[in-house]
Amino acid sequence: MTKYIFVTGGVVSSLGKGIACASIGRLLESKGLKVALQKCDPYINVDPGTMNPYQHGEVYVTDDGAETDLDLGHYERFTSCATSKENNITTGKIYYSVISKERRGDYLGGTVQVIPHITDEIKHHIRLLAKKGKYDVVIVEIGGTVGDIESLPFLEAIRQLRLELGRNNAINIHLTLVPYIRAADEIKTKPTQHSVGKLREIGIQPDILLCRTEKPLSKKVKAKIALFCNVEEDSVVQAIDVNEIYQIPLIFKQERLDEIILKLLNLKCKDNDLKDWEKNVVKPAISPKYEVKIAVIGKYIELQDAYKSIYEALRHGGIANNAKVEIKKVDAEVIEEKGACATLSDVDGILVPGGFGVRGIEGKINAIRYARENRIPYFGICLGMQTAVIEFARNVCGLKKANSTEFDKTTPYPVISLLEEQKKIKNLGGTMRLGLWSAILKRGSLTFRAYGKSHIEERHRHRYEFNNEFKARLEKEGLLISGITPKQGLVELVELKAHPWFIACQFHPEFRSKPDKCHPLFREFIKASLKRRKSI
Ligand code: GLN
């Protein structure tokens, strides 16, 4: 039977609930358990696909093409759990399903209400995941902060579920903040007391408190929290701030969080071993030998979360090459103002990530020109491939004003454009080319050598495509098409023949990179950037 861990958050947002859940997942996997993780998001959008990064941060894409919350990225990076559309529930998705049933007449004669209809639907979706994968443990993260109006139906659903499942089959973990007040030189437990009080008001008594803190918690403070929150003293667990997120499973293990969970869930497992994780991930991340500086050119660079998986995958490239990757976040519009040389002359590699809309496009194109002409390793991802093609068409093939029809509908040279079938689509939600698609790589290409095989599968999220009408023209001038889809011949990868390392792909390799198994393109990009740094 599958056991459940429900994780809620209190006091403030941004406490790192997703990373905490992922770390618990890793800890339990190391005990030999089969673990799945699921995120419940209280907003009314059906999925985050239609939200911009200011609202939501990165949209994480799964193999099956679901546009999901970025916490699923943490789940996949820390554990071997393969996520899909079932791993992310939103209020929008739940209501959409209940309202469709109501229109169909499924509840004929009845009044459709939050309790039981919405809560039943939530419980159904939570249980569905366990049925699918025969998991030992499912960790369910409830988004938002306790006290929010929006998350109430989810909290009510997990309250009911725990009763249905039985005491030893489900537990509640509450992640909270225990702030340190500098002026008083004191650690304060009151916000945690209030947060737990709020949870108890709705019938949830946490079993474990995971306390985010910048200072170690004394036994006395833990005892006070335990007393006021009605939790056993052993179950007040310190989650101290760390610089390296991949350390967190080890920190939790030191706090014996795994043993506390297993005891509460009545699970007996072999002794756990995080040695590989420590050796292959944490050590090289903390004390690397080399250093390399990579520019990421975006338009949301002031946001921490907008390019989350890109930043993580770059760090994985660093781990694989024993290097610390310093990321220089460059605003594409600043390049438009100041020029590429003024902003990029100190970097060893340049990456243009995915994106939508015309703002900053010319800055990205300038950066790519700078990388091409100065033989700086360049890695283009999705929009970063489309802009690389535009740059090549304009500045190498002389097709002035070449563009994507996303940015200039009347361009004389639409080197990036919509396919006929995309033109017919009216709805914007969930209608892009999404999820896993295969590509065949050209033997002998840089890309082929990086992967070490000719058939690959990668995750996509885009509407526009390389326009094959321009293929011959661009190839003639030295653009190498190194990967295409097997059936339609859509361009998946390009490289430059006359350049040490220039690869751009239409897909998102960052979603399949892990700290202990770096994606080959990130590994090779960092390797090439390091090589350049050493040679100059
Ligand atoms: N805006 C481009 C498209 O829709 C690129 C998308 C992306 O970079 N994810 O095709």
Tab-separated table of N, CA and C in Angstrom, residues 150-292:
chain	number	residue	atom	x	y	z
A	150	GLU	N	-7.070	30.594	-1.009
A	150	GLU	CA	-7.099	29.696	-2.176
A	150	GLU	C	-6.726	28.252	-1.877
A	151	SER	N	-5.845	28.037	-0.874
A	151	SER	CA	-5.381	26.657	-0.692
A	151	SER	C	-6.303	25.836	0.222
A	152	LEU	N	-7.350	26.473	0.767
A	152	LEU	CA	-8.219	25.761	1.709
A	152	LEU	C	-8.782	24.433	1.186
A	153	PRO	N	-9.323	24.386	-0.055
A	153	PRO	CA	-9.860	23.082	-0.506
A	153	PRO	C	-8.789	21.983	-0.535
A	154	PHE	N	-7.541	22.334	-0.850
A	154	PHE	CA	-6.477	21.323	-0.864
A	154	PHE	C	-6.187	20.839	0.560
A	155	LEU	N	-6.168	21.790	1.500
A	155	LEU	CA	-5.900	21.402	2.895
A	155	LEU	C	-7.034	20.527	3.425
A	156	GLU	N	-8.260	20.895	3.089
A	156	GLU	CA	-9.406	20.079	3.517
A	156	GLU	C	-9.307	18.677	2.892
A	157	ALA	N	-8.888	18.611	1.644
A	157	ALA	CA	-8.769	17.302	0.973
A	157	ALA	C	-7.716	16.436	1.654
A	158	ILE	N	-6.573	17.020	2.039
A	158	ILE	CA	-5.549	16.162	2.680
A	158	ILE	C	-5.958	15.807	4.113
A	159	ARG	N	-6.753	16.678	4.735
A	159	ARG	CA	-7.279	16.328	6.074
A	159	ARG	C	-8.154	15.077	5.968
A	160	GLN	N	-9.060	15.101	4.978
A	160	GLN	CA	-9.959	13.947	4.783
A	160	GLN	C	-9.163	12.697	4.393
A	161	LEU	N	-8.202	12.893	3.511
A	161	LEU	CA	-7.438	11.743	3.000
A	161	LEU	C	-6.701	11.016	4.115
A	162	ARG	N	-6.162	11.800	5.032
A	162	ARG	CA	-5.414	11.162	6.120
A	162	ARG	C	-6.332	10.275	6.952
A	163	LEU	N	-7.533	10.746	7.183
A	163	LEU	CA	-8.489	9.928	7.931
A	163	LEU	C	-8.809	8.652	7.169
A	164	GLU	N	-9.027	8.806	5.862
A	164	GLU	CA	-9.374	7.630	5.034
A	164	GLU	C	-8.228	6.625	4.974
A	165	LEU	N	-6.993	7.146	4.916
A	165	LEU	CA	-5.834	6.267	4.736
A	165	LEU	C	-5.413	5.589	6.042
A	166	GLY	N	-5.686	6.246	7.155
A	166	GLY	CA	-5.269	5.693	8.450
A	166	GLY	C	-3.988	6.338	8.934
A	167	ARG	N	-3.846	6.441	10.260
A	167	ARG	CA	-2.749	7.167	10.909
A	167	ARG	C	-1.358	6.830	10.384
A	168	ASN	N	-1.032	5.538	10.300
A	168	ASN	CA	0.343	5.179	9.926
A	168	ASN	C	0.598	5.177	8.422
A	169	ASN	N	-0.408	5.576	7.682
A	169	ASN	CA	-0.240	5.552	6.225
A	169	ASN	C	-0.079	6.934	5.622
A	170	ALA	N	-0.225	7.959	6.438
A	170	ALA	CA	-0.062	9.320	5.923
A	170	ALA	C	0.400	10.229	7.052
A	171	ILE	N	1.308	11.129	6.725
A	171	ILE	CA	1.746	12.095	7.751
A	171	ILE	C	1.742	13.506	7.171
A	172	ASN	N	1.740	14.470	8.082
A	172	ASN	CA	1.803	15.875	7.669
A	172	ASN	C	3.125	16.483	8.113
A	173	ILE	N	3.821	17.070	7.165
A	173	ILE	CA	5.045	17.816	7.500
A	173	ILE	C	4.760	19.288	7.220
A	174	HIS	N	5.097	20.133	8.164
A	174	HIS	CA	4.876	21.569	7.979
A	174	HIS	C	6.231	22.277	7.949
A	175	LEU	N	6.483	22.974	6.845
A	175	LEU	CA	7.737	23.723	6.705
A	175	LEU	C	7.475	25.148	7.172
A	176	THR	N	8.268	25.593	8.132
A	176	THR	CA	7.982	26.895	8.726
A	176	THR	C	9.274	27.706	8.883
A	177	LEU	N	9.113	28.970	9.240
A	177	LEU	CA	10.281	29.839	9.415
A	177	LEU	C	10.447	30.172	10.891
A	178	VAL	N	11.666	30.013	11.381
A	178	VAL	CA	11.976	30.423	12.755
A	178	VAL	C	12.987	31.569	12.642
A	179	PRO	N	12.485	32.803	12.636
A	179	PRO	CA	13.398	33.915	12.328
A	179	PRO	C	14.311	34.281	13.499
A	180	TYR	N	15.456	34.839	13.121
A	180	TYR	CA	16.402	35.347	14.110
A	180	TYR	C	16.298	36.867	14.073
A	181	ILE	N	16.024	37.478	15.222
A	181	ILE	CA	15.911	38.942	15.265
A	181	ILE	C	17.231	39.500	15.770
A	182	ARG	N	17.935	40.135	14.875
A	182	ARG	CA	19.293	40.586	15.171
A	182	ARG	C	19.326	41.564	16.358
A	183	ALA	N	18.443	42.561	16.348
A	183	ALA	CA	18.484	43.597	17.383
A	183	ALA	C	18.324	42.989	18.783
A	184	ALA	N	17.500	41.930	18.869
A	184	ALA	CA	17.270	41.315	20.180
A	184	ALA	C	18.192	40.123	20.412
A	185	ASP	N	18.952	39.753	19.370
A	185	ASP	CA	19.789	38.547	19.380
A	185	ASP	C	18.977	37.333	19.852
A	186	GLU	N	17.815	37.178	19.257
A	186	GLU	CA	16.936	36.085	19.690
A	186	GLU	C	16.288	35.366	18.511
A	187	ILE	N	16.044	34.073	18.727
A	187	ILE	CA	15.306	33.273	17.743
A	187	ILE	C	13.842	33.276	18.162
A	188	LYS	N	12.949	33.521	17.236
A	188	LYS	CA	11.545	33.682	17.599
A	188	LYS	C	10.682	32.509	17.125
A	189	THR	N	9.909	31.962	18.029
A	189	THR	CA	9.087	30.796	17.677
A	189	THR	C	7.625	31.172	17.408
A	190	LYS	N	7.272	32.412	17.706
A	190	LYS	CA	5.854	32.801	17.613
A	190	LYS	C	5.249	32.607	16.212
A	191	PRO	N	5.941	33.026	15.137
A	191	PRO	CA	5.313	32.817	13.818
A	191	PRO	C	4.976	31.344	13.564
A	192	THR	N	5.855	30.444	14.030
A	192	THR	CA	5.593	29.010	13.855
A	192	THR	C	4.381	28.586	14.672
A	193	GLN	N	4.305	29.083	15.900
A	193	GLN	CA	3.141	28.748	16.739
A	193	GLN	C	1.839	29.164	16.044
A	194	HIS	N	1.843	30.384	15.485
A	194	HIS	CA	0.632	30.883	14.815
A	194	HIS	C	0.297	30.052	13.578
A	195	SER	N	1.343	29.710	12.842
A	195	SER	CA	1.112	28.965	11.608
A	195	SER	C	0.520	27.586	11.913
A	196	VAL	N	1.062	26.929	12.925
A	196	VAL	CA	0.542	25.609	13.299
A	196	VAL	C	-0.876	25.761	13.862
A	197	GLY	N	-1.091	26.849	14.613
A	197	GLY	CA	-2.433	27.123	15.145
A	197	GLY	C	-3.443	27.214	14.011
A	198	LYS	N	-3.038	27.883	12.944
A	198	LYS	CA	-3.906	28.066	11.767
A	198	LYS	C	-4.223	26.700	11.131
A	199	LEU	N	-3.208	25.851	11.065
A	199	LEU	CA	-3.415	24.502	10.502
A	199	LEU	C	-4.382	23.700	11.366
A	200	ARG	N	-4.195	23.822	12.672
A	200	ARG	CA	-5.054	23.040	13.593
A	200	ARG	C	-6.509	23.497	13.518
A	201	GLU	N	-6.694	24.810	13.268
A	201	GLU	CA	-8.055	25.342	13.112
A	201	GLU	C	-8.830	24.582	12.043
A	202	ILE	N	-8.117	24.135	11.015
A	202	ILE	CA	-8.809	23.409	9.949
A	202	ILE	C	-8.640	21.898	10.089
A	203	GLY	N	-8.187	21.488	11.247
A	203	GLY	CA	-8.179	20.057	11.551
A	203	GLY	C	-6.912	19.310	11.183
A	204	ILE	N	-5.835	20.031	10.882
A	204	ILE	CA	-4.580	19.333	10.547
A	204	ILE	C	-3.565	19.553	11.673
A	205	GLN	N	-3.109	18.465	12.232
A	205	GLN	CA	-2.055	18.540	13.240
A	205	GLN	C	-0.763	18.031	12.597
A	206	PRO	N	0.241	18.894	12.440
A	206	PRO	CA	1.469	18.388	11.814
A	206	PRO	C	2.167	17.344	12.693
A	207	ASP	N	2.820	16.376	12.027
A	207	ASP	CA	3.582	15.361	12.752
A	207	ASP	C	5.036	15.784	12.863
A	208	ILE	N	5.496	16.492	11.840
A	208	ILE	CA	6.901	16.924	11.817
A	208	ILE	C	6.929	18.404	11.465
A	209	LEU	N	7.761	19.161	12.171
A	209	LEU	CA	7.964	20.564	11.795
A	209	LEU	C	9.379	20.690	11.241
A	210	LEU	N	9.438	21.224	10.044
A	210	LEU	CA	10.737	21.429	9.407
A	210	LEU	C	10.999	22.930	9.524
A	211	CYS	N	11.961	23.302	10.351
A	211	CYS	CA	12.108	24.719	10.698
A	211	CYS	C	13.252	25.375	9.942
A	212	ARG	N	12.907	26.236	9.005
A	212	ARG	CA	13.953	26.994	8.295
A	212	ARG	C	14.538	28.023	9.263
A	213	THR	N	15.846	28.067	9.342
A	213	THR	CA	16.487	28.967	10.288
A	213	THR	C	17.886	29.349	9.810
A	214	GLU	N	18.319	30.552	10.152
A	214	GLU	CA	19.686	30.911	9.775
A	214	GLU	C	20.660	30.556	10.886
A	215	LYS	N	20.161	30.344	12.120
A	215	LYS	CA	21.017	29.978	13.267
A	215	LYS	C	20.590	28.600	13.757
A	216	PRO	N	21.521	27.799	14.265
A	216	PRO	CA	21.122	26.492	14.794
A	216	PRO	C	20.094	26.648	15.919
A	217	LEU	N	19.166	25.696	15.979
A	217	LEU	CA	18.138	25.765	17.024
A	217	LEU	C	18.622	24.993	18.255
A	218	SER	N	18.600	25.634	19.409
A	218	SER	CA	19.035	24.958	20.636
A	218	SER	C	17.951	23.956	21.048
A	219	LYS	N	18.343	23.073	21.966
A	219	LYS	CA	17.396	22.088	22.486
A	219	LYS	C	16.202	22.794	23.139
A	220	LYS	N	16.525	23.918	23.784
A	220	LYS	CA	15.494	24.679	24.496
A	220	LYS	C	14.451	25.240	23.501
A	221	VAL	N	14.949	25.777	22.407
A	221	VAL	CA	14.032	26.334	21.395
A	221	VAL	C	13.186	25.216	20.793
A	222	LYS	N	13.829	24.091	20.508
A	222	LYS	CA	13.080	22.957	19.941
A	222	LYS	C	11.986	22.494	20.914
A	223	ALA	N	12.342	22.450	22.191
A	223	ALA	CA	11.371	22.000	23.207
A	223	ALA	C	10.191	22.972	23.272
A	224	LYS	N	10.499	24.255	23.153
A	224	LYS	CA	9.429	25.257	23.211
A	224	LYS	C	8.487	25.098	22.006
A	225	ILE	N	9.086	24.932	20.834
A	225	ILE	CA	8.262	24.753	19.624
A	225	ILE	C	7.402	23.509	19.772
A	226	ALA	N	8.010	22.420	20.260
A	226	ALA	CA	7.286	21.159	20.423
A	226	ALA	C	6.077	21.346	21.343
A	227	LEU	N	6.315	22.002	22.460
A	227	LEU	CA	5.258	22.195	23.455
A	227	LEU	C	4.095	23.014	22.879
A	228	PHE	N	4.440	24.142	22.275
A	228	PHE	CA	3.379	25.032	21.795
A	228	PHE	C	2.679	24.499	20.543
A	229	CYS	N	3.365	23.663	19.813
A	229	CYS	CA	2.772	23.195	18.546
A	229	CYS	C	2.234	21.770	18.655
A	230	ASN	N	2.365	21.164	19.839
A	230	ASN	CA	1.812	19.833	20.056
A	230	ASN	C	2.476	18.775	19.163
A	231	VAL	N	3.806	18.921	19.033
A	231	VAL	CA	4.581	17.995	18.198
A	231	VAL	C	5.660	17.379	19.092
A	232	GLU	N	6.026	16.126	18.831
A	232	GLU	CA	7.083	15.526	19.651
A	232	GLU	C	8.406	16.267	19.448
A	233	GLU	N	9.187	16.342	20.521
A	233	GLU	CA	10.428	17.113	20.450
A	233	GLU	C	11.366	16.620	19.338
A	234	ASP	N	11.436	15.317	19.196
A	234	ASP	CA	12.290	14.727	18.147
A	234	ASP	C	11.851	15.126	16.752
A	235	SER	N	10.580	15.463	16.644
A	235	SER	CA	10.032	15.771	15.316
A	235	SER	C	10.125	17.251	14.956
A	236	VAL	N	10.796	18.024	15.801
A	236	VAL	CA	11.092	19.418	15.433
A	236	VAL	C	12.471	19.398	14.781
A	237	VAL	N	12.482	19.528	13.462
A	237	VAL	CA	13.719	19.312	12.712
A	237	VAL	C	14.259	20.636	12.195
A	238	GLN	N	15.535	20.818	12.416
A	238	GLN	CA	16.166	22.062	11.975
A	238	GLN	C	16.530	21.986	10.489
A	239	ALA	N	16.112	22.996	9.738
A	239	ALA	CA	16.507	23.064	8.315
A	239	ALA	C	17.317	24.352	8.150
A	240	ILE	N	18.583	24.213	8.408
A	240	ILE	CA	19.436	25.416	8.441
A	240	ILE	C	19.788	25.890	7.030
A	241	ASP	N	19.967	27.197	6.850
A	241	ASP	CA	20.316	27.761	5.535
A	241	ASP	C	21.642	27.176	5.030
A	242	VAL	N	21.673	26.840	3.757
A	242	VAL	CA	22.935	26.376	3.154
A	242	VAL	C	23.137	27.105	1.828
A	243	ASN	N	24.380	27.180	1.390
A	243	ASN	CA	24.657	27.821	0.098
A	243	ASN	C	24.397	26.873	-1.057
A	244	GLU	N	24.590	25.579	-0.802
A	244	GLU	CA	24.510	24.594	-1.876
A	244	GLU	C	23.252	23.734	-1.677
A	245	ILE	N	22.265	23.916	-2.563
A	245	ILE	CA	20.992	23.206	-2.349
A	245	ILE	C	21.144	21.676	-2.400
A	246	TYR	N	22.142	21.188	-3.162
A	246	TYR	CA	22.286	19.732	-3.266
A	246	TYR	C	22.794	19.097	-1.964
A	247	GLN	N	23.143	19.960	-0.990
A	247	GLN	CA	23.558	19.475	0.325
A	247	GLN	C	22.353	19.091	1.190
A	248	ILE	N	21.191	19.594	0.825
A	248	ILE	CA	20.049	19.481	1.751
A	248	ILE	C	19.682	18.021	2.115
A	249	PRO	N	19.704	17.074	1.160
A	249	PRO	CA	19.421	15.699	1.600
A	249	PRO	C	20.388	15.238	2.702
A	250	LEU	N	21.651	15.656	2.602
A	250	LEU	CA	22.633	15.255	3.620
A	250	LEU	C	22.329	15.910	4.964
A	251	ILE	N	21.918	17.175	4.906
A	251	ILE	CA	21.584	17.906	6.141
A	251	ILE	C	20.376	17.250	6.819
A	252	PHE	N	19.396	16.878	6.011
A	252	PHE	CA	18.208	16.214	6.576
A	252	PHE	C	18.577	14.865	7.189
A	253	LYS	N	19.502	14.193	6.560
A	253	LYS	CA	19.933	12.889	7.093
A	253	LYS	C	20.622	13.071	8.453
A	254	GLN	N	21.466	14.104	8.527
A	254	GLN	CA	22.119	14.388	9.822
A	254	GLN	C	21.082	14.625	10.916
A	255	GLU	N	19.983	15.235	10.525
A	255	GLU	CA	18.904	15.514	11.488
A	255	GLU	C	18.013	14.295	11.708
A	256	ARG	N	18.351	13.192	11.084
A	256	ARG	CA	17.623	11.913	11.181
A	256	ARG	C	16.166	12.018	10.729
A	257	LEU	N	15.933	12.915	9.769
A	257	LEU	CA	14.571	13.096	9.270
A	257	LEU	C	14.035	11.798	8.657
A	258	ASP	N	14.923	11.055	7.978
A	258	ASP	CA	14.494	9.791	7.366
A	258	ASP	C	13.956	8.822	8.417
A	259	GLU	N	14.674	8.716	9.541
A	259	GLU	CA	14.239	7.773	10.585
A	259	GLU	C	12.897	8.190	11.191
A	260	ILE	N	12.759	9.511	11.394
A	260	ILE	CA	11.495	10.008	11.977
A	260	ILE	C	10.324	9.670	11.051
A	261	ILE	N	10.520	9.922	9.749
A	261	ILE	CA	9.446	9.655	8.775
A	261	ILE	C	9.109	8.161	8.742
A	262	LEU	N	10.146	7.331	8.656
A	262	LEU	CA	9.910	5.887	8.525
A	262	LEU	C	9.185	5.332	9.756
A	263	LYS	N	9.555	5.856	10.917
A	263	LYS	CA	8.903	5.400	12.152
A	263	LYS	C	7.418	5.777	12.129
A	264	LEU	N	7.140	7.015	11.762
A	264	LEU	CA	5.743	7.461	11.747
A	264	LEU	C	4.919	6.690	10.718
A	265	LEU	N	5.573	6.344	9.607
A	265	LEU	CA	4.835	5.643	8.545
A	265	LEU	C	4.900	4.119	8.705
A	266	ASN	N	5.576	3.705	9.780
A	266	ASN	CA	5.686	2.273	10.034
A	266	ASN	C	6.332	1.525	8.875
A	267	LEU	N	7.420	2.088	8.364
A	267	LEU	CA	8.116	1.456	7.230
A	267	LEU	C	9.478	0.949	7.701
A	268	LYS	N	9.799	-0.258	7.290
A	268	LYS	CA	11.128	-0.775	7.637
A	268	LYS	C	11.956	-0.867	6.359
A	269	CYS	N	13.163	-0.261	6.389
A	269	CYS	CA	13.983	-0.249	5.171
A	269	CYS	C	15.423	-0.524	5.516
A	270	LYS	N	16.179	-0.790	4.471
A	270	LYS	CA	17.623	-0.978	4.677
A	270	LYS	C	18.256	0.372	5.035
A	271	ASP	N	19.460	0.279	5.564
A	271	ASP	CA	20.134	1.521	5.959
A	271	ASP	C	20.452	2.347	4.726
A	272	ASN	N	20.331	3.641	4.850
A	272	ASN	CA	20.498	4.428	3.624
A	272	ASN	C	21.926	4.863	3.373
A	273	ASP	N	22.167	5.161	2.138
A	273	ASP	CA	23.511	5.488	1.729
A	273	ASP	C	23.443	6.637	0.731
A	274	LEU	N	23.914	7.775	1.154
A	274	LEU	CA	23.929	8.909	0.232
A	274	LEU	C	25.362	9.182	-0.235
A	275	LYS	N	26.213	8.155	-0.130
A	275	LYS	CA	27.642	8.375	-0.438
A	275	LYS	C	27.866	8.815	-1.870
A	276	ASP	N	27.151	8.180	-2.819
A	276	ASP	CA	27.336	8.551	-4.229
A	276	ASP	C	26.950	10.002	-4.460
A	277	TRP	N	25.832	10.373	-3.864
A	277	TRP	CA	25.341	11.758	-3.980
A	277	TRP	C	26.393	12.727	-3.406
A	278	GLU	N	26.937	12.348	-2.266
A	278	GLU	CA	27.935	13.200	-1.616
A	278	GLU	C	29.184	13.307	-2.487
A	279	LYS	N	29.616	12.151	-3.004
A	279	LYS	CA	30.865	12.121	-3.774
A	279	LYS	C	30.696	12.756	-5.167
A	280	ASN	N	29.615	12.399	-5.842
A	280	ASN	CA	29.476	12.838	-7.242
A	280	ASN	C	28.804	14.192	-7.417
A	281	VAL	N	28.067	14.634	-6.407
A	281	VAL	CA	27.343	15.906	-6.562
A	281	VAL	C	27.851	16.970	-5.577
A	282	VAL	N	27.723	16.669	-4.290
A	282	VAL	CA	27.973	17.714	-3.284
A	282	VAL	C	29.448	18.149	-3.278
A	283	LYS	N	30.355	17.176	-3.215
A	283	LYS	CA	31.793	17.530	-3.151
A	283	LYS	C	32.216	18.374	-4.343
A	284	PRO	N	32.010	17.895	-5.592
A	284	PRO	CA	32.449	18.725	-6.726
A	284	PRO	C	31.723	20.061	-6.806
A	285	ALA	N	30.489	20.123	-6.269
A	285	ALA	CA	29.769	21.401	-6.315
A	285	ALA	C	30.375	22.380	-5.320
A	286	ILE	N	30.847	21.871	-4.196
A	286	ILE	CA	31.358	22.759	-3.143
A	286	ILE	C	32.816	23.171	-3.383
A	287	SER	N	33.641	22.217	-3.826
A	287	SER	CA	35.059	22.587	-3.976
A	287	SER	C	35.609	22.233	-5.359
A	288	PRO	N	35.180	22.964	-6.380
A	288	PRO	CA	35.676	22.679	-7.727
A	288	PRO	C	37.096	23.240	-7.937
A	289	LYS	N	37.768	22.684	-8.941
A	289	LYS	CA	39.154	23.081	-9.203
A	289	LYS	C	39.218	24.308	-10.118
A	290	TYR	N	38.367	24.318	-11.129
A	290	TYR	CA	38.443	25.386	-12.137
A	290	TYR	C	37.289	26.378	-12.001
A	291	GLU	N	37.369	27.378	-12.817
A	291	GLU	CA	36.297	28.376	-12.829
A	291	GLU	C	35.985	28.757	-14.259
A	292	VAL	N	34.726	29.036	-14.544
A	292	VAL	CA	34.362	29.434	-15.896
A	292	VAL	C	33.197	30.427	-15.800
